[in-house]
Each structure stands twice: as structure tokens, then as C-alpha cells.
mmCIF file of C-alpha atoms in Angstrom:
data_model
loop_
_atom_site.group_PDB
_atom_site.id
_atom_site.type_symbol
_atom_site.label_atom_id
_atom_site.label_comp_id
_atom_site.label_asym_id
_atom_site.label_seq_id
_atom_site.Cartn_x
_atom_site.Cartn_y
_atom_site.Cartn_z
ATOM 1 C CA MET A 1 -0.002 0.028 0.023
ATOM 2 C CA SER A 2 1.399 3.386 -0.956
ATOM 3 C CA PHE A 3 0.930 6.563 1.118
ATOM 4 C CA LEU A 4 1.255 10.132 -0.129
ATOM 5 C CA VAL A 5 1.849 12.878 2.497
ATOM 6 C CA ILE A 6 1.591 16.457 1.280
ATOM 7 C CA GLY A 7 3.007 19.212 3.416
ATOM 8 C CA GLU A 8 5.793 21.282 4.772
ATOM 9 C CA CYS A 9 9.221 20.416 6.101
ATOM 10 C CA VAL A 10 10.554 22.622 8.883
ATOM 11 C CA ALA A 11 13.910 22.936 10.566
ATOM 12 C CA ASP A 12 13.019 22.805 14.269
ATOM 13 C CA ILE A 13 15.523 24.817 16.281
ATOM 14 C CA VAL A 14 15.057 23.363 19.780
ATOM 15 C CA ARG A 15 15.842 25.826 22.546
ATOM 16 C CA ASP A 16 15.989 24.236 26.000
ATOM 17 C CA PRO A 17 16.913 26.470 28.963
ATOM 18 C CA GLY A 18 20.558 26.013 29.922
ATOM 19 C CA ALA A 19 21.515 24.046 26.812
ATOM 20 C CA ALA A 20 22.786 24.855 23.294
ATOM 21 C CA ASP A 21 20.330 25.098 20.460
ATOM 22 C CA VAL A 22 19.873 21.852 18.526
ATOM 23 C CA VAL A 23 18.427 21.647 15.004
ATOM 24 C CA HIS A 24 16.015 18.756 14.348
ATOM 25 C CA PRO A 25 14.232 17.875 11.090
ATOM 26 C CA GLY A 26 10.548 18.685 11.531
ATOM 27 C CA GLY A 27 7.287 19.887 10.094
ATOM 28 C CA SER A 28 4.113 17.986 10.974
ATOM 29 C CA PRO A 29 3.464 16.373 7.600
ATOM 30 C CA ALA A 30 7.189 15.501 7.237
ATOM 31 C CA ASN A 31 7.081 13.923 10.684
ATOM 32 C CA VAL A 32 4.061 11.810 9.744
ATOM 33 C CA ALA A 33 5.813 10.641 6.569
ATOM 34 C CA TYR A 34 8.958 9.788 8.599
ATOM 35 C CA GLY A 35 6.853 7.933 11.117
ATOM 36 C CA LEU A 36 5.087 5.880 8.407
ATOM 37 C CA ALA A 37 8.419 4.993 6.733
ATOM 38 C CA ARG A 38 9.910 4.004 10.128
ATOM 39 C CA LEU A 39 6.989 1.624 10.444
ATOM 40 C CA GLY A 40 7.867 0.071 7.073
ATOM 41 C CA ARG A 41 5.159 1.755 4.926
ATOM 42 C CA ASP A 42 5.873 2.868 1.350
ATOM 43 C CA THR A 43 5.651 6.658 1.689
ATOM 44 C CA THR A 44 6.151 9.655 -0.627
ATOM 45 C CA LEU A 45 6.313 13.174 0.795
ATOM 46 C CA LEU A 46 5.376 15.970 -1.624
ATOM 47 C CA THR A 47 7.025 19.035 -0.081
ATOM 48 C CA GLN A 48 9.364 22.026 -0.589
ATOM 49 C CA LEU A 49 13.015 22.130 0.432
ATOM 50 C CA ALA A 50 15.743 24.692 -0.274
ATOM 51 C CA ASP A 51 19.325 23.626 -1.158
ATOM 52 C CA ASP A 52 20.652 24.875 2.160
ATOM 53 C CA PRO A 53 22.141 23.284 5.227
ATOM 54 C CA SER A 54 18.731 22.811 6.853
ATOM 55 C CA GLY A 55 17.227 21.475 3.620
ATOM 56 C CA ARG A 56 20.058 18.942 3.226
ATOM 57 C CA LEU A 57 19.712 17.890 6.819
ATOM 58 C CA ILE A 58 15.966 17.243 6.460
ATOM 59 C CA ALA A 59 16.344 15.445 3.096
ATOM 60 C CA GLY A 60 18.970 13.116 4.523
ATOM 61 C CA HIS A 61 16.832 12.437 7.590
ATOM 62 C CA LEU A 62 13.732 11.554 5.545
ATOM 63 C CA THR A 63 15.364 9.535 2.853
ATOM 64 C CA GLY A 64 17.462 7.691 5.413
ATOM 65 C CA ALA A 65 14.249 6.345 6.864
ATOM 66 C CA GLY A 66 12.999 5.388 3.424
ATOM 67 C CA VAL A 67 10.725 8.298 2.608
ATOM 68 C CA ARG A 68 10.577 9.125 -1.142
ATOM 69 C CA LEU A 69 10.824 12.880 -1.741
ATOM 70 C CA ALA A 70 8.897 14.856 -4.361
ATOM 71 C CA VAL A 71 9.654 18.537 -4.536
ATOM 72 C CA GLY A 72 7.076 21.010 -5.765
ATOM 73 C CA GLY A 73 9.047 24.225 -6.096
ATOM 74 C CA VAL A 74 12.240 25.343 -4.335
ATOM 75 C CA PRO A 75 11.862 28.131 -1.744
ATOM 76 C CA ALA A 76 14.618 30.655 -1.111
ATOM 77 C CA ARG A 77 15.295 29.052 2.315
ATOM 78 C CA THR A 78 14.084 26.019 4.199
ATOM 79 C CA PRO A 79 11.243 26.952 6.608
ATOM 80 C CA SER A 80 12.224 27.044 10.257
ATOM 81 C CA ALA A 81 10.694 27.105 13.719
ATOM 82 C CA VAL A 82 12.296 28.024 17.015
ATOM 83 C CA VAL A 83 10.902 25.505 19.452
ATOM 84 C CA SER A 84 11.168 26.732 23.022
ATOM 85 C CA LEU A 85 10.775 24.125 25.831
ATOM 86 C CA ASP A 86 9.475 24.919 29.283
ATOM 87 C CA ALA A 87 10.430 23.036 32.523
ATOM 88 C CA ARG A 88 8.037 20.207 31.591
ATOM 89 C CA GLY A 89 9.465 19.763 28.090
ATOM 90 C CA HIS A 90 6.261 21.283 26.574
ATOM 91 C CA ALA A 91 6.988 23.073 23.246
ATOM 92 C CA SER A 92 6.003 26.548 22.000
ATOM 93 C CA TYR A 93 6.869 27.739 18.513
ATOM 94 C CA ALA A 94 8.014 30.847 16.587
ATOM 95 C CA PHE A 95 7.951 30.365 12.771
ATOM 96 C CA ASP A 96 9.724 31.556 9.608
ATOM 97 C CA ILE A 97 7.631 29.709 6.984
ATOM 98 C CA ALA A 98 6.390 30.283 3.438
ATOM 99 C CA TRP A 99 4.429 27.708 1.494
ATOM 100 C CA THR A 100 4.271 28.003 -2.387
ATOM 101 C CA LEU A 101 3.760 24.488 -3.563
ATOM 102 C CA THR A 102 3.316 24.482 -7.376
ATOM 103 C CA ALA A 103 3.199 20.737 -8.318
ATOM 104 C CA GLY A 104 0.406 20.329 -10.855
ATOM 105 C CA GLU A 105 0.406 16.488 -11.051
ATOM 106 C CA PRO A 106 0.547 13.838 -8.348
ATOM 107 C CA PRO A 107 4.107 12.593 -7.901
ATOM 108 C CA ALA A 108 5.086 9.269 -9.498
ATOM 109 C CA THR A 109 4.990 6.299 -7.043
ATOM 110 C CA PRO A 110 5.775 2.629 -7.540
ATOM 111 C CA GLU A 111 2.207 1.747 -6.730
ATOM 112 C CA PRO A 112 -0.975 3.657 -6.959
ATOM 113 C CA VAL A 113 -1.530 5.933 -3.992
ATOM 114 C CA ARG A 114 -4.164 4.446 -1.645
ATOM 115 C CA HIS A 115 -4.042 7.038 1.084
ATOM 116 C CA VAL A 116 -3.299 10.730 1.156
ATOM 117 C CA HIS A 117 -2.384 12.637 4.403
ATOM 118 C CA LEU A 118 -2.488 16.398 4.553
ATOM 119 C CA GLY A 119 -2.234 18.801 7.393
ATOM 120 C CA SER A 120 -0.840 21.701 9.277
ATOM 121 C CA LEU A 121 0.222 24.927 7.535
ATOM 122 C CA ALA A 122 0.377 23.458 4.030
ATOM 123 C CA ALA A 123 -3.349 22.755 3.952
ATOM 124 C CA VAL A 124 -4.435 26.283 4.902
ATOM 125 C CA THR A 125 -1.564 28.614 3.838
ATOM 126 C CA GLU A 126 -1.870 30.178 0.400
ATOM 127 C CA PRO A 127 -0.752 30.038 -2.339
ATOM 128 C CA GLY A 128 0.302 26.446 -1.801
ATOM 129 C CA ALA A 129 -2.843 25.324 -0.070
ATOM 130 C CA ALA A 130 -4.806 25.551 -3.320
ATOM 131 C CA THR A 131 -2.367 23.019 -4.854
ATOM 132 C CA VAL A 132 -2.697 20.702 -1.864
ATOM 133 C CA LEU A 133 -6.492 20.669 -1.992
ATOM 134 C CA ALA A 134 -6.609 20.226 -5.784
ATOM 135 C CA LEU A 135 -4.206 17.288 -5.734
ATOM 136 C CA THR A 136 -6.175 15.715 -2.816
ATOM 137 C CA GLY A 137 -9.409 16.089 -4.686
ATOM 138 C CA ARG A 138 -8.011 14.438 -7.783
ATOM 139 C CA LEU A 139 -6.684 11.447 -5.791
ATOM 140 C CA ARG A 140 -9.743 11.047 -3.436
ATOM 141 C CA PRO A 141 -11.826 8.898 -5.786
ATOM 142 C CA THR A 142 -9.267 6.078 -5.390
ATOM 143 C CA ALA A 143 -7.622 6.919 -2.077
ATOM 144 C CA THR A 144 -8.709 7.550 1.491
ATOM 145 C CA VAL A 145 -7.732 10.842 3.064
ATOM 146 C CA SER A 146 -6.566 11.930 6.543
ATOM 147 C CA TYR A 147 -6.105 15.377 7.938
ATOM 148 C CA ASP A 148 -4.484 16.901 11.039
ATOM 149 C CA PRO A 149 -5.018 20.674 11.387
ATOM 150 C CA ASN A 150 -2.043 21.018 13.872
ATOM 151 C CA VAL A 151 -3.185 24.602 14.504
ATOM 152 C CA ARG A 152 -0.536 27.328 14.641
ATOM 153 C CA PRO A 153 -2.574 30.507 15.425
ATOM 154 C CA ALA A 154 0.256 32.966 14.606
ATOM 155 C CA LEU A 155 0.333 31.739 10.974
ATOM 156 C CA MET A 156 -3.324 31.090 10.233
ATOM 157 C CA GLY A 157 -4.627 34.594 9.775
ATOM 158 C CA GLY A 158 -8.044 35.754 11.035
ATOM 159 C CA HIS A 159 -9.913 33.288 13.192
ATOM 160 C CA ALA A 160 -12.991 33.066 11.021
ATOM 161 C CA THR A 161 -10.829 32.451 7.871
ATOM 162 C CA ALA A 162 -8.877 29.834 9.691
ATOM 163 C CA VAL A 163 -11.975 27.939 10.800
ATOM 164 C CA GLU A 164 -13.367 28.025 7.281
ATOM 165 C CA ARG A 165 -10.169 26.685 5.764
ATOM 166 C CA VAL A 166 -9.811 23.924 8.445
ATOM 167 C CA GLU A 167 -13.454 22.835 7.827
ATOM 168 C CA ARG A 168 -12.837 22.726 4.064
ATOM 169 C CA CYS A 169 -10.076 20.164 4.732
ATOM 170 C CA VAL A 170 -12.217 18.234 7.251
ATOM 171 C CA ALA A 171 -14.836 17.879 4.506
ATOM 172 C CA LEU A 172 -12.257 16.274 2.215
ATOM 173 C CA ALA A 173 -11.065 13.764 4.831
ATOM 174 C CA ASP A 174 -12.162 10.314 5.842
ATOM 175 C CA LEU A 175 -10.221 10.465 9.136
ATOM 176 C CA VAL A 176 -9.313 13.647 11.143
ATOM 177 C CA LYS A 177 -7.008 13.882 14.153
ATOM 178 C CA ALA A 178 -6.860 17.075 16.264
ATOM 179 C CA SER A 179 -5.548 17.972 19.709
ATOM 180 C CA ASP A 180 -7.813 19.346 22.359
ATOM 181 C CA GLU A 181 -5.738 22.595 22.117
ATOM 182 C CA ASP A 182 -6.374 22.768 18.399
ATOM 183 C CA LEU A 183 -10.167 22.520 19.078
ATOM 184 C CA ALA A 184 -10.023 25.033 21.974
ATOM 185 C CA TRP A 185 -8.576 27.655 19.619
ATOM 186 C CA LEU A 186 -10.837 26.821 16.689
ATOM 187 C CA TYR A 187 -14.056 26.598 18.762
ATOM 188 C CA PRO A 188 -13.608 28.293 22.166
ATOM 189 C CA GLY A 189 -15.765 26.906 24.915
ATOM 190 C CA GLU A 190 -17.032 23.919 22.958
ATOM 191 C CA ALA A 191 -16.457 20.377 24.259
ATOM 192 C CA PRO A 192 -14.193 18.230 21.998
ATOM 193 C CA GLU A 193 -16.992 15.583 21.695
ATOM 194 C CA ALA A 194 -19.364 18.269 20.338
ATOM 195 C CA VAL A 195 -16.830 19.461 17.822
ATOM 196 C CA ALA A 196 -16.042 15.844 16.765
ATOM 197 C CA ALA A 197 -19.785 15.214 16.236
ATOM 198 C CA ARG A 198 -20.146 18.262 14.056
ATOM 199 C CA TRP A 199 -17.055 17.369 12.002
ATOM 200 C CA LEU A 200 -18.506 13.911 11.390
ATOM 201 C CA GLY A 201 -21.386 15.727 9.734
ATOM 202 C CA LEU A 202 -19.072 17.291 7.243
ATOM 203 C CA GLY A 203 -17.863 13.921 5.874
ATOM 204 C CA PRO A 204 -15.242 12.024 7.890
ATOM 205 C CA ALA A 205 -15.970 8.544 9.252
ATOM 206 C CA VAL A 206 -13.612 8.951 12.258
ATOM 207 C CA VAL A 207 -12.531 11.882 14.347
ATOM 208 C CA LEU A 208 -9.717 11.405 16.877
ATOM 209 C CA VAL A 209 -8.881 13.947 19.683
ATOM 210 C CA THR A 210 -5.607 13.804 21.576
ATOM 211 C CA ARG A 211 -5.743 15.234 25.122
ATOM 212 C CA GLY A 212 -2.146 15.205 26.303
ATOM 213 C CA GLY A 213 -1.678 13.289 29.566
ATOM 214 C CA SER A 214 -5.431 12.697 29.658
ATOM 215 C CA GLY A 215 -5.284 10.322 26.773
ATOM 216 C CA SER A 216 -7.291 10.301 23.528
ATOM 217 C CA LEU A 217 -10.775 10.008 22.134
ATOM 218 C CA ALA A 218 -12.149 8.275 19.039
ATOM 219 C CA VAL A 219 -15.573 9.294 17.722
ATOM 220 C CA THR A 220 -17.583 7.777 14.899
ATOM 221 C CA ARG A 221 -21.269 8.030 14.017
ATOM 222 C CA ASP A 222 -21.975 4.936 16.137
ATOM 223 C CA HIS A 223 -19.313 4.895 18.871
ATOM 224 C CA THR A 224 -17.269 7.043 21.215
ATOM 225 C CA VAL A 225 -14.192 5.361 22.807
ATOM 226 C CA ALA A 226 -11.786 7.024 25.283
ATOM 227 C CA ALA A 227 -8.305 5.772 26.038
ATOM 228 C CA GLY A 228 -5.722 6.770 28.699
ATOM 229 C CA ALA A 229 -2.138 7.761 28.008
ATOM 230 C CA PRO A 230 0.621 5.466 29.060
ATOM 231 C CA ALA A 231 3.157 6.667 31.573
ATOM 232 C CA ALA A 232 6.272 8.077 29.940
ATOM 233 C CA THR A 233 9.586 9.724 30.709
ATOM 234 C CA VAL A 234 9.227 13.041 28.928
ATOM 235 C CA VAL A 235 12.284 14.618 27.323
ATOM 236 C CA ASP A 236 10.283 16.817 25.051
ATOM 237 C CA THR A 237 6.854 16.710 23.307
ATOM 238 C CA VAL A 238 8.037 17.701 19.775
ATOM 239 C CA GLY A 239 6.338 15.489 17.206
ATOM 240 C CA ALA A 240 4.285 13.434 19.663
ATOM 241 C CA GLY A 241 1.030 14.128 17.888
ATOM 242 C CA ASP A 242 2.592 13.375 14.522
ATOM 243 C CA SER A 243 3.879 10.062 15.840
ATOM 244 C CA PHE A 244 0.346 9.291 17.093
ATOM 245 C CA MET A 245 -0.994 10.100 13.550
ATOM 246 C CA SER A 246 1.495 7.875 11.740
ATOM 247 C CA ALA A 247 0.757 4.978 14.068
ATOM 248 C CA VAL A 248 -2.997 5.497 13.425
ATOM 249 C CA LEU A 249 -2.479 5.380 9.665
ATOM 250 C CA ASP A 250 -0.294 2.298 9.970
ATOM 251 C CA ALA A 251 -2.935 0.557 12.053
ATOM 252 C CA LEU A 252 -5.659 1.362 9.598
ATOM 253 C CA ALA A 253 -3.754 0.741 6.421
ATOM 254 C CA GLY A 254 -5.756 -1.041 3.803
ATOM 255 C CA ARG A 255 -9.195 -0.020 5.052
ATOM 256 C CA ASP A 256 -11.407 1.702 2.496
ATOM 257 C CA ARG A 257 -14.061 4.226 3.372
ATOM 258 C CA ALA A 258 -16.543 1.462 4.194
ATOM 259 C CA GLY A 259 -13.995 -0.224 6.399
ATOM 260 C CA LEU A 260 -13.340 3.034 8.275
ATOM 261 C CA ALA A 261 -17.058 3.561 8.753
ATOM 262 C CA ALA A 262 -17.360 0.014 10.144
ATOM 263 C CA LEU A 263 -14.798 0.392 12.937
ATOM 264 C CA GLY A 264 -16.219 -0.921 16.215
ATOM 265 C CA PRO A 265 -15.258 -0.046 19.806
ATOM 266 C CA ASP A 266 -12.620 -2.756 20.081
ATOM 267 C CA ASP A 267 -11.095 -1.681 16.823
ATOM 268 C CA LEU A 268 -10.950 1.914 17.905
ATOM 269 C CA ALA A 269 -9.501 1.008 21.326
ATOM 270 C CA ARG A 270 -6.696 -0.946 19.665
ATOM 271 C CA VAL A 271 -5.914 1.935 17.319
ATOM 272 C CA LEU A 272 -5.760 4.480 20.212
ATOM 273 C CA ALA A 273 -3.552 2.165 22.290
ATOM 274 C CA ARG A 274 -1.057 1.619 19.440
ATOM 275 C CA ALA A 275 -0.961 5.306 18.645
ATOM 276 C CA ALA A 276 -0.506 6.355 22.286
ATOM 277 C CA ALA A 277 2.380 3.882 22.617
ATOM 278 C CA ALA A 278 4.054 5.452 19.597
ATOM 279 C CA ALA A 279 3.730 8.887 21.084
ATOM 280 C CA ALA A 280 5.177 7.689 24.384
ATOM 281 C CA VAL A 281 8.263 6.431 22.666
ATOM 282 C CA THR A 282 8.573 9.697 20.836
ATOM 283 C CA VAL A 283 8.415 11.887 23.931
ATOM 284 C CA SER A 284 11.076 9.753 25.649
ATOM 285 C CA ARG A 285 13.785 11.275 23.355
ATOM 286 C CA SER A 286 14.603 14.615 21.951
ATOM 287 C CA GLY A 287 13.025 15.774 18.657
ATOM 288 C CA ALA A 288 10.359 14.302 16.435
ATOM 289 C CA ARG A 289 11.765 10.806 16.377
ATOM 290 C CA PRO A 290 9.001 8.203 16.251
ATOM 291 C CA PRO A 291 9.454 4.485 16.742
ATOM 292 C CA ASP A 292 10.035 1.782 14.169
ATOM 293 C CA ARG A 293 7.847 -1.330 14.209
ATOM 294 C CA GLU A 294 10.100 -3.300 16.518
ATOM 295 C CA GLU A 295 10.194 -0.453 19.069
ATOM 296 C CA LEU A 296 6.459 0.047 18.876
ATOM 297 C CA ASP A 297 5.782 -3.618 19.364
ATOM 298 C CA ALA A 298 8.096 -3.647 22.327
ATOM 299 C CA ALA A 299 6.309 -0.625 23.909
ATOM 300 C CA LEU A 300 2.919 -2.312 23.403
ATOM 301 C CA GLY A 301 4.310 -5.506 24.889
ATOM 302 C CA GLY A 302 5.610 -3.856 27.970
ATOM 303 C CA ALA A 303 9.103 -5.152 27.359
ATOM 304 C CA GLY A 304 10.486 -2.837 30.007
ATOM 305 C CA ARG A 305 13.439 -1.722 27.972
ATOM 306 C CA PRO A 306 14.174 1.813 26.674
ATOM 307 C CA PRO A 307 13.806 2.267 22.879
ATOM 308 C CA ARG A 308 16.956 2.363 20.848
ATOM 309 C CA PRO A 309 17.739 5.611 18.960
ATOM 310 C CA PRO A 310 16.514 5.894 15.299
ATOM 311 C CA PRO A 311 19.037 6.250 12.505
ATOM 312 C CA PRO A 312 21.435 9.188 12.452
ATOM 313 C CA GLY A 313 20.167 12.437 11.145
ATOM 314 C CA GLY A 314 17.542 13.326 13.748
ATOM 315 C CA GLY A 315 19.969 14.915 16.177
ATOM 316 C CA GLY A 316 19.579 15.084 19.923
ATOM 317 C CA GLY A 317 19.591 12.305 22.454
ATOM 318 C CA TRP A 318 17.169 10.007 24.308
ATOM 319 C CA GLY A 319 16.483 8.686 27.746
ATOM 320 C CA GLY A 320 16.494 10.507 31.092
ATOM 321 C CA GLY A 321 14.271 13.577 31.493
ATOM 322 C CA ARG A 322 11.097 14.306 33.368
ATOM 323 C CA ALA A 323 8.515 11.743 34.367
ATOM 324 C CA GLY A 324 4.939 12.380 33.378
ATOM 325 C CA GLY A 325 2.091 11.537 31.042
ATOM 326 C CA VAL A 326 2.415 11.691 27.247
ATOM 327 C CA GLU A 327 1.763 15.173 25.830
ATOM 328 C CA LEU A 328 0.230 15.014 22.323
#
């Protein structure tokens, strides 16, 4: 099965009090593509990268995990984000990002694309967002679609416009994942369950809500399933939600629209457990560094050993840090 992820790559400049800055490959869609490839899935990322040190770092990181890169236009510089960590390892962001994707055709892949993932800034930031949505619409008749808004208020323009653009993407998707923080900004004062129910009315079969240390929620037209978050040693939370997303897509690979609509409570609980375990591995080490299949199986099996580091290129270290629940 072939996955196509469309979206931005970002050089995450991680700033931890008392430590030197460390540059990690990042960007929510790029992290999802990396996570899928780490789990052994055939994955192409349609993105933009400049020929600069950050661009080369990110390209090496992605291709080293097996991600196939397709570039739709070369920006003047690779987008970047300064990621500041607080005492709990929780991340806040300051961005230098432009998105001008110009690819007119879906990229060539060894097999037909059966799933398209879009999200974050690339799905709502013009002029590139128009290309993202047009390509997704062309592929949707033969591929399922997932979407993660990964809200960044500072880059999304006016609130009403941002909500309209997010809902346009929700309507294209079969599966949507959002954090409770995303929903709180988009729909202040509304319960996540109420937002999920409304989004289901726009078209998706499944809406997932991550709630940090409080776990996660899966909502379909017939079922609502809640799951807790496993205990984890938190080094930082960068990429935890993206790792959750890639594990969800891996767990549901091969299901068509009817299959997604038919998910029962036990199915949903298994998906949430697997995704939460992937996020727990990710927060146990620095940067957006999701597990491979062996690590994920070990985490689910309670093997009691720390995960090994992923291949070189991600930067940073792992182990140690602060105890606490998973932050998604």
C-alpha cells in the first residue's frame, strides 16, 4: 500500500533552557511521513526544500528512513521554527515559513496511492494550499484521506478564515485527528465531543482527539471510545502528535471508506492504544523521532526496555528527563 503525504518540512531549532540550540528535522506532515516509513510503509512526501544546510539535513533524515521525496518548487530558504521548551518539556513555536507548492500532477509512485495525508500549515496557507487541496481532490476517488489541522494561530490569519479553511479540509477527509488545544482555539468553549460530532457531519468517518496526559478519544457516528495515556519519561513533546498520527495510519492501512465507517469499539481502542504507545516512545527522546515497528511492538508488549535511537540524522539524544504523562 502506498501513502502520499503532502505538506511542509521545517527545521526545528530546539531551545532548551541552559542548553545549546539543537536543530532537528521537523514539520508536521514531514514527521508523519517519517513515522510511516519507520513503520515500514511505502511513503512519498510532496514538499518544498531549499538547497541549504537545513534542507540537506531534512532530506537526509527523511530519505534515510525510506521516505521518497517529491519537490514542488524550491523556496529561497528552508522553513524554520524556534521550538522553546518549558520546564516540563512542553513546546512553543516561533515560525519563519512560506508555502508556495506548485506541483500540478501527483508525484510518481511505484504503486497507486491508496491514502493521502495532509495537514498543518500546508493545507491552509496560500498560495500552496490551493495546490494541496486540488491534488487531494484528484486522488480522493481512489484513495482515502486523513487530515491533522495542527493549529498554529500565529500563521493562520483571522480566526473566521482559519476555521473556514480547516473545515474545508475536514470535509475532504475520511479520518481527522486534532488535539484538544487545536479545538479550543478553533471553537472556544465547545467540548471536544461536540466538535467531533459536528465534524462527522461534514464527511469524515472517524474523528480522533488527543488530550495530552489525559489520553485520547475516538468518535464515529456509532461509537465514542476514550483511552488513557501510558506513563512516559518526557524529554520533550516535539512530534508526539505526529507520531500518534502515523501509528494510526499504519494501524488502519488497507481499510477503504466502508472499512473506516465499520470500525467498532474494540477496533478503535486498539488503534488508540497503538498510537499512544508510539507517542510515548517519541516523547522519551529529543526531537520528532517516532518508533520503528520493533520499538512500537516492544512498547505495546511492555518489554520494559528503553527504545533504541533511530538512524542518524535526527539529532539530539534520548533517555532521562522528566516523568509524566504523554503530551500530544
